Amino acid sequence: MQYYRFVTNRETANLDKFVTNMTVGTPSPFVYWAQDMQNIFLKVDLKDVKEKIIKIEPYGIEMGAEGVGAHGATYYHFRLNFYKDVVSKVKVEHQTKITDRSVEIVVRKQEDLLWPRLTKHNQKPAWLKVDFERWQSGEEEEEDQLPEINGNKRLQDIHGDYPDLYEKLKKDEFGYKKEDMKKVYLVLYNLSQFVFYMYVFIVMSIRYAKENVDSMSGTYEAVGTVMKFCQLIQFLEVMHPLFGYTTGSTCIAFAQVTGRAAILFLMIDAEPRMQTKPVVFYLFLIWSIIEIVRYPYYIAQVFKLNVSFLTWLRYSVWIPLYPLGILCEGIIILRNIPYFEETNRFSVSLPNAWNFTFHCPTVMKLYLLFLFFPGMYTMMRHMYNARVKKLKPNFWKKKLR
């Protein structure tokens, strides 16, 4: 195999021109790295490489090439800022070689020490991988497969010689994959919930535009199934804080999701006469508007995007909607009391095997008398504290600067 040297500073204009001509969406190839005390070993996963241009500086490396990679046959480009400086001059310390499956690059460090990571910043790109196989089996590599660097062809056996560093790199590598999968899951979850609630809102709006108030009686029949599905899926939000996916309170999430589920499944779905009442239309409309705002905000938070208007809307729309929604829930419970007294739904009478009695209408009355307004106050207080914490007095001043 032939060896290829890095381009000189006079030739770097070719790389700058190459990068400028590429679009913003130019893909990056998978890059695998390993190290010993003196060198950094990079393996660029590209086949049939053409027009390879590599630029090296003390602080990092940049490469552009045409080849076959994960995105097929196209132009690829990547740039890395190293953890520490490397030798930037064109010497024997810096070499590349092209194989049938990859481009292998050897970079000489300025200081003889092991790096805890390759990049300067903790957050590494998804296409950068640790070459564990080469690192663990470095002493077993055939001599003709390793470029000679100052007479040294041996990679450090990091697994045996430096177990602490190996465990840290392994944790960071798989931790990054876990973090990446967590983001994908959260985006898909929030996006799907947004789509479902948007569907409910659009269907209700179209029906109301066509039939006016006559559409209210058929609201549950039209969108009830989708609403029930969304509500069941929302129980995942109770587990998100437990798994470390979000930083919210598990108790607050459980109270919100369970309270809404009780209204939907026990008060509406279980009583057909309640399903045709106009209050169900208003409740579904309020719920859908709240969620249409909430889930896009959560998606922005996954990507750490601060959208000023969306943030303000998320922590302000509840001010009129939460009291109206809680009022609708109270009306549904109140209207259901005579229905449940008539049917004895969810009530248990004596005698029975458990010697236990439970009268559901009485519990509903006690809830409305003693727990309804304290519960509303607690929820409103929680949202108010969250709003004050998120929308500080200088919130808009910072955004306008």
Coordinates of C-alpha atoms in Angstrom, one line a residue:
M1 CA 0.0 0.0 0.0
Q2 CA 1.1 3.5 -0.7
Y3 CA 1.4 6.2 2.0
Y4 CA 0.1 9.8 1.4
R5 CA 1.2 12.9 3.2
F6 CA -0.9 15.7 4.5
V7 CA -1.3 18.8 2.3
T8 CA 0.9 21.7 3.0
N9 CA -0.3 25.1 4.0
R10 CA 0.0 26.3 0.4
E11 CA -2.4 23.6 -0.7
T12 CA -5.0 24.3 2.0
A13 CA -6.8 26.7 -0.3
N14 CA -8.0 23.6 -2.3
L15 CA -9.7 22.3 0.8
D16 CA -11.3 25.7 1.6
K17 CA -12.6 25.8 -2.0
F18 CA -13.8 22.2 -1.7
V19 CA -15.7 22.9 1.5
T20 CA -17.2 26.1 0.1
N21 CA -18.5 24.4 -2.9
M22 CA -20.3 21.8 -0.8
T23 CA -23.8 22.4 0.5
V24 CA -24.6 22.7 4.2
G25 CA -26.1 19.2 4.2
T26 CA -22.9 17.5 3.2
P27 CA -22.6 14.3 5.3
S28 CA -19.8 13.3 7.5
P29 CA -18.3 9.8 7.4
F30 CA -17.9 7.6 10.4
V31 CA -14.5 8.2 12.0
Y32 CA -13.0 5.7 14.5
W33 CA -10.1 6.7 16.7
A34 CA -7.6 5.1 19.0
Q35 CA -4.3 6.3 20.6
D36 CA -1.1 5.5 22.2
M37 CA 1.2 7.8 24.2
Q38 CA 2.6 9.4 21.1
N39 CA 0.0 9.2 18.4
I40 CA -3.7 9.5 17.4
F41 CA -5.0 6.9 15.0
L42 CA -8.0 7.8 12.9
K43 CA -9.8 5.4 10.6
V44 CA -12.3 7.2 8.2
D45 CA -14.9 4.7 7.0
L46 CA -14.9 5.5 3.2
K47 CA -14.4 3.2 0.2
D48 CA -13.2 4.1 -3.3
V49 CA -11.8 7.4 -2.1
K50 CA -11.1 10.1 -4.7
E51 CA -9.9 13.6 -4.4
K52 CA -8.8 13.2 -0.9
I53 CA -7.7 16.5 0.8
I54 CA -6.6 16.6 4.4
K55 CA -5.7 19.7 6.4
I56 CA -4.0 19.5 9.8
E57 CA -3.5 22.3 12.3
P58 CA -2.2 22.2 15.9
Y59 CA -5.7 22.4 17.2
G60 CA -7.5 20.0 14.8
I61 CA -8.0 18.2 11.5
E62 CA -10.2 18.7 8.6
M63 CA -10.9 16.3 5.7
G64 CA -12.9 16.4 2.5
A65 CA -13.2 13.5 0.1
E66 CA -15.3 11.8 -2.5
G67 CA -16.1 8.2 -1.7
V68 CA -18.6 5.5 -0.7
G69 CA -19.8 5.7 2.9
A70 CA -22.9 5.5 5.0
H71 CA -24.8 7.9 2.7
G72 CA -23.7 6.1 -0.5
A73 CA -21.3 7.5 -3.1
T74 CA -21.1 11.3 -2.5
Y75 CA -18.8 14.0 -1.1
Y76 CA -18.0 13.7 2.6
H77 CA -16.4 16.2 5.0
F78 CA -15.6 16.4 8.7
R79 CA -13.7 18.7 11.1
L80 CA -12.4 17.9 14.6
N81 CA -10.9 20.1 17.2
F82 CA -8.4 18.0 19.2
Y83 CA -8.3 17.7 23.0
K84 CA -4.7 19.0 22.9
D85 CA -2.4 20.3 20.3
V86 CA -0.7 18.1 17.8
V87 CA 2.4 18.5 15.5
S88 CA 1.2 20.5 12.5
K89 CA 4.3 20.4 10.3
V90 CA 4.5 18.0 7.3
K91 CA 6.9 15.4 8.8
V92 CA 7.0 11.6 8.9
E93 CA 4.9 11.8 12.1
H94 CA 1.8 12.6 10.0
Q95 CA 0.9 9.9 7.5
T96 CA -2.2 8.4 5.8
K97 CA -2.8 5.3 3.8
I98 CA -5.8 4.3 1.7
T99 CA -7.1 0.8 2.0
D100 CA -10.0 -0.9 0.2
R101 CA -12.3 -0.1 3.1
S102 CA -11.0 3.1 4.7
V103 CA -8.6 6.0 5.0
E104 CA -6.2 5.6 7.9
I105 CA -4.5 8.6 9.4
V106 CA -1.8 8.8 12.0
V107 CA -1.3 12.2 13.8
R108 CA 1.7 12.9 16.1
K109 CA 0.9 14.4 19.5
Q110 CA 3.0 17.3 20.8
E111 CA 3.1 15.8 24.3
D112 CA 3.5 12.1 25.1
L113 CA 0.4 11.4 27.2
L114 CA -3.0 9.6 26.9
W115 CA -6.0 11.8 26.2
P116 CA -9.2 11.2 28.1
R117 CA -11.1 12.0 24.8
L118 CA -10.3 13.0 21.3
T119 CA -12.3 16.2 21.0
K120 CA -11.8 19.5 22.9
H121 CA -15.5 19.6 23.9
N122 CA -17.3 17.0 25.9
Q123 CA -20.1 16.7 23.4
K124 CA -18.8 14.6 20.5
P125 CA -20.5 14.2 17.1
A126 CA -22.6 11.1 16.5
W127 CA -20.3 10.0 13.6
L128 CA -17.2 9.8 15.9
K129 CA -16.6 6.4 17.4
V130 CA -14.0 4.8 19.7
D131 CA -12.1 2.1 17.9
F132 CA -12.3 -0.4 20.9
E133 CA -11.3 -3.3 18.8
R134 CA -8.1 -1.8 17.6
W135 CA -7.3 -0.4 21.1
Q136 CA -7.7 -3.7 22.8
S137 CA -5.8 -5.7 20.2
G138 CA -3.2 -3.2 19.3
E139 CA -0.2 -5.4 20.2
E140 CA -1.6 -8.1 17.9
E141 CA -1.7 -5.9 14.8
E142 CA 0.6 -7.1 12.0
E143 CA 3.5 -4.8 11.5
D144 CA 2.7 -4.1 7.8
Q145 CA -0.8 -2.9 8.8
L146 CA 0.6 -0.1 11.0
P147 CA 2.4 3.0 9.8
E148 CA 5.9 3.3 11.3
I149 CA 6.0 6.4 13.6
N150 CA 9.6 7.1 14.7
G151 CA 10.3 3.4 14.7
N152 CA 7.3 2.6 16.9
K153 CA 4.5 0.4 15.5
R154 CA 2.9 -0.6 18.8
L155 CA -0.5 0.7 20.0
Q156 CA -1.0 0.8 23.8
D157 CA -3.0 -2.0 25.2
I158 CA -5.4 0.4 26.9
H159 CA -7.6 -2.4 28.3
G160 CA -4.8 -3.9 30.2
D161 CA -2.4 -1.0 30.8
Y162 CA -4.9 1.7 31.5
P163 CA -8.2 0.1 32.7
D164 CA -9.5 3.3 34.3
L165 CA -9.2 5.3 31.0
Y166 CA -10.7 2.4 29.1
E167 CA -13.8 2.2 31.3
K168 CA -14.2 6.0 31.1
L169 CA -14.1 5.9 27.3
K170 CA -16.4 2.9 27.1
K171 CA -18.9 4.7 29.4
D172 CA -18.7 7.9 27.4
E173 CA -19.2 6.0 24.1
F174 CA -22.2 4.1 25.1
G175 CA -23.5 6.9 27.3
Y176 CA -23.5 9.1 24.2
K177 CA -25.6 6.4 22.3
K178 CA -28.0 6.3 25.3
E179 CA -28.2 10.1 25.3
D180 CA -28.9 10.1 21.5
M181 CA -31.6 7.4 21.8
K182 CA -33.2 9.3 24.6
K183 CA -33.5 12.4 22.4
V184 CA -34.9 10.4 19.6
Y185 CA -37.5 8.8 21.9
L186 CA -38.5 12.2 23.4
V187 CA -38.9 13.8 20.0
L188 CA -41.0 11.0 18.7
Y189 CA -43.2 10.9 21.8
N190 CA -43.8 14.6 21.9
L191 CA -44.3 14.8 18.1
S192 CA -46.8 12.0 18.1
Q193 CA -48.8 13.5 21.0
F194 CA -48.8 16.9 19.2
V195 CA -50.1 15.3 16.0
F196 CA -52.9 13.4 17.8
Y197 CA -54.1 16.5 19.7
M198 CA -53.8 18.6 16.6
Y199 CA -56.0 16.0 14.9
V200 CA -58.6 16.3 17.7
F201 CA -58.5 20.1 17.5
I202 CA -58.9 20.2 13.7
V203 CA -61.7 17.6 13.6
M204 CA -63.6 19.5 16.3
S205 CA -63.1 22.8 14.5
I206 CA -64.2 21.5 11.1
R207 CA -67.3 19.9 12.7
Y208 CA -68.2 23.1 14.5
A209 CA -67.7 25.2 11.3
K210 CA -70.1 23.0 9.4
E211 CA -72.8 22.2 12.1
N212 CA -72.2 25.0 14.7
V213 CA -73.6 24.0 18.1
D214 CA -75.2 20.9 16.7
S215 CA -71.8 19.3 16.4
M216 CA -71.2 19.4 20.2
S217 CA -73.4 16.3 20.9
G218 CA -71.3 14.2 18.5
T219 CA -67.9 15.3 19.8
Y220 CA -67.1 12.2 21.9
E221 CA -68.2 9.9 19.1
A222 CA -65.9 11.7 16.6
V223 CA -62.7 12.1 18.6
G224 CA -63.2 10.2 21.8
T225 CA -61.1 7.2 20.7
V226 CA -58.2 9.3 19.8
M227 CA -58.5 11.3 23.0
K228 CA -58.5 8.1 25.1
F229 CA -55.4 6.8 23.3
C230 CA -53.6 10.1 23.9
Q231 CA -54.5 9.9 27.6
L232 CA -53.2 6.4 28.0
I233 CA -50.0 7.3 26.3
Q234 CA -49.6 10.2 28.7
F235 CA -48.9 7.8 31.5
L236 CA -45.4 7.5 30.0
E237 CA -44.8 11.0 31.3
V238 CA -45.1 9.7 34.8
M239 CA -42.2 7.4 34.2
H240 CA -40.0 9.9 32.3
P241 CA -38.7 11.5 35.5
L242 CA -38.1 8.1 37.0
F243 CA -35.9 7.1 34.1
G244 CA -34.1 10.4 34.1
Y245 CA -35.5 11.4 30.7
T246 CA -37.0 14.6 32.2
T247 CA -36.4 16.7 35.3
G248 CA -40.1 17.2 36.3
S249 CA -41.8 15.9 39.4
T250 CA -43.2 12.4 39.3
C251 CA -45.9 13.3 41.8
I252 CA -47.1 16.3 39.9
A253 CA -47.1 14.3 36.6
F254 CA -49.0 11.5 38.3
A255 CA -51.6 13.8 39.8
Q256 CA -52.2 15.6 36.4
V257 CA -52.4 12.5 34.3
T258 CA -54.4 10.4 36.7
G259 CA -56.9 13.3 37.4
R260 CA -57.5 13.7 33.7
A261 CA -57.8 10.0 33.1
A262 CA -60.4 9.7 35.8
I263 CA -62.5 12.4 34.2
L264 CA -62.2 10.8 30.7
F265 CA -62.6 7.1 31.5
L266 CA -64.7 7.1 34.7
M267 CA -66.9 10.2 34.2
I268 CA -67.3 10.4 30.4
D269 CA -66.6 7.0 28.8
A270 CA -68.4 5.0 31.5
E271 CA -71.6 7.1 31.2
P272 CA -73.1 7.3 27.7
R273 CA -75.5 10.1 28.7
M274 CA -72.6 12.4 29.6
Q275 CA -70.9 11.9 26.2
T276 CA -73.4 14.0 24.4
K277 CA -73.3 17.0 26.7
P278 CA -71.8 20.3 25.4
V279 CA -69.4 20.4 28.3
V280 CA -67.4 17.5 26.8
F281 CA -66.9 19.6 23.7
Y282 CA -65.5 22.5 25.7
L283 CA -63.3 20.2 27.8
F284 CA -61.8 18.5 24.8
L285 CA -61.2 21.9 23.1
I286 CA -59.3 23.2 26.2
W287 CA -57.3 20.0 26.6
S288 CA -56.3 20.0 22.9
I289 CA -55.2 23.7 22.9
I290 CA -53.1 23.2 26.0
E291 CA -51.3 20.2 24.5
I292 CA -50.8 21.7 21.1
V293 CA -48.7 24.4 22.9
R294 CA -47.0 22.1 25.4
Y295 CA -45.6 19.4 23.2
P296 CA -43.8 21.7 20.6
Y297 CA -42.2 23.5 23.6
Y298 CA -40.9 20.1 24.9
I299 CA -39.5 19.3 21.5
A300 CA -37.7 22.6 21.5
Q301 CA -36.3 21.8 24.9
V302 CA -34.9 18.5 23.7
F303 CA -32.8 20.4 21.2
K304 CA -32.1 23.1 23.7
L305 CA -33.8 25.7 21.5
N306 CA -35.0 28.9 23.3
V307 CA -38.0 30.1 21.3
S308 CA -39.1 33.2 23.2
F309 CA -42.7 33.3 22.0
L310 CA -43.2 29.5 22.4
T311 CA -41.8 29.7 26.0
W312 CA -44.1 32.6 26.9
L313 CA -47.1 30.8 25.4
R314 CA -46.3 27.6 27.2
Y315 CA -46.2 29.4 30.6
S316 CA -49.1 31.8 29.9
V317 CA -51.8 29.9 28.0
W318 CA -52.7 28.0 31.2
I319 CA -53.9 31.2 32.9
P320 CA -57.3 31.3 31.2
L321 CA -57.4 27.6 30.2
Y322 CA -56.6 25.8 33.4
P323 CA -59.5 27.4 35.4
L324 CA -61.9 26.8 32.5
G325 CA -60.8 23.1 32.2
I326 CA -61.1 22.4 35.9
L327 CA -64.5 24.1 35.9
C328 CA -65.6 21.8 33.1
E329 CA -64.3 18.8 35.0
G330 CA -66.3 19.9 38.0
I331 CA -69.5 20.3 36.0
I332 CA -69.0 16.8 34.6
I333 CA -68.7 15.3 38.0
L334 CA -71.7 17.3 39.3
R335 CA -73.9 16.2 36.3
N336 CA -72.9 12.6 36.8
I337 CA -74.0 12.4 40.4
P338 CA -77.7 11.7 39.6
Y339 CA -76.7 9.3 36.8
F340 CA -74.4 7.3 39.2
E341 CA -77.1 7.3 41.9
E342 CA -79.5 5.8 39.4
T343 CA -77.2 3.1 38.1
N344 CA -75.0 2.5 41.2
R345 CA -72.0 2.6 38.9
F346 CA -68.7 1.9 40.7
S347 CA -70.6 1.4 43.9
V348 CA -70.3 -1.7 46.2
S349 CA -73.2 -2.6 48.5
L350 CA -73.5 -5.0 51.3
P351 CA -73.6 -8.0 51.7
N352 CA -70.5 -9.0 49.8
A353 CA -67.6 -11.4 50.3
W354 CA -65.3 -8.5 51.4
N355 CA -67.8 -7.0 53.9
F356 CA -67.1 -3.6 52.4
T357 CA -69.3 -0.8 51.1
F358 CA -68.5 2.0 48.7
H359 CA -70.9 4.6 47.4
C360 CA -69.5 6.4 44.4
P361 CA -71.9 9.4 44.3
T362 CA -71.1 10.2 48.0
V363 CA -67.3 10.2 47.2
M364 CA -68.0 12.5 44.2
K365 CA -70.0 14.9 46.5
L366 CA -67.2 14.9 49.1
Y367 CA -64.6 15.6 46.4
L368 CA -66.6 18.6 45.1
L369 CA -67.1 20.0 48.6
F370 CA -63.7 19.5 50.2
L371 CA -61.1 18.7 47.5
F372 CA -62.1 20.4 44.3
F373 CA -61.1 24.0 45.1
P374 CA -57.9 23.0 47.1
G375 CA -56.9 20.8 44.2
M376 CA -57.4 23.7 41.8
Y377 CA -55.4 26.0 44.0
T378 CA -52.6 23.5 44.3
M379 CA -52.4 23.1 40.5
M380 CA -52.6 26.8 39.8
R381 CA -50.0 27.5 42.4
H382 CA -47.6 25.0 40.8
M383 CA -48.1 26.5 37.4
Y384 CA -47.6 30.0 38.7
N385 CA -44.3 29.1 40.4
A386 CA -43.1 27.4 37.2
R387 CA -44.0 30.6 35.2
V388 CA -42.2 32.9 37.6
K389 CA -39.2 30.6 37.5
K390 CA -39.1 30.4 33.7
L391 CA -40.3 33.9 32.8
K392 CA -38.1 36.1 34.9
P393 CA -38.5 39.9 34.9
N394 CA -35.6 40.3 32.4
F395 CA -36.7 37.4 30.2
W396 CA -37.8 39.6 27.3
K397 CA -34.9 42.1 27.8
K398 CA -32.4 39.3 27.2
K399 CA -34.2 38.1 24.1
L400 CA -34.4 41.6 22.6
R401 CA -30.7 42.4 23.0

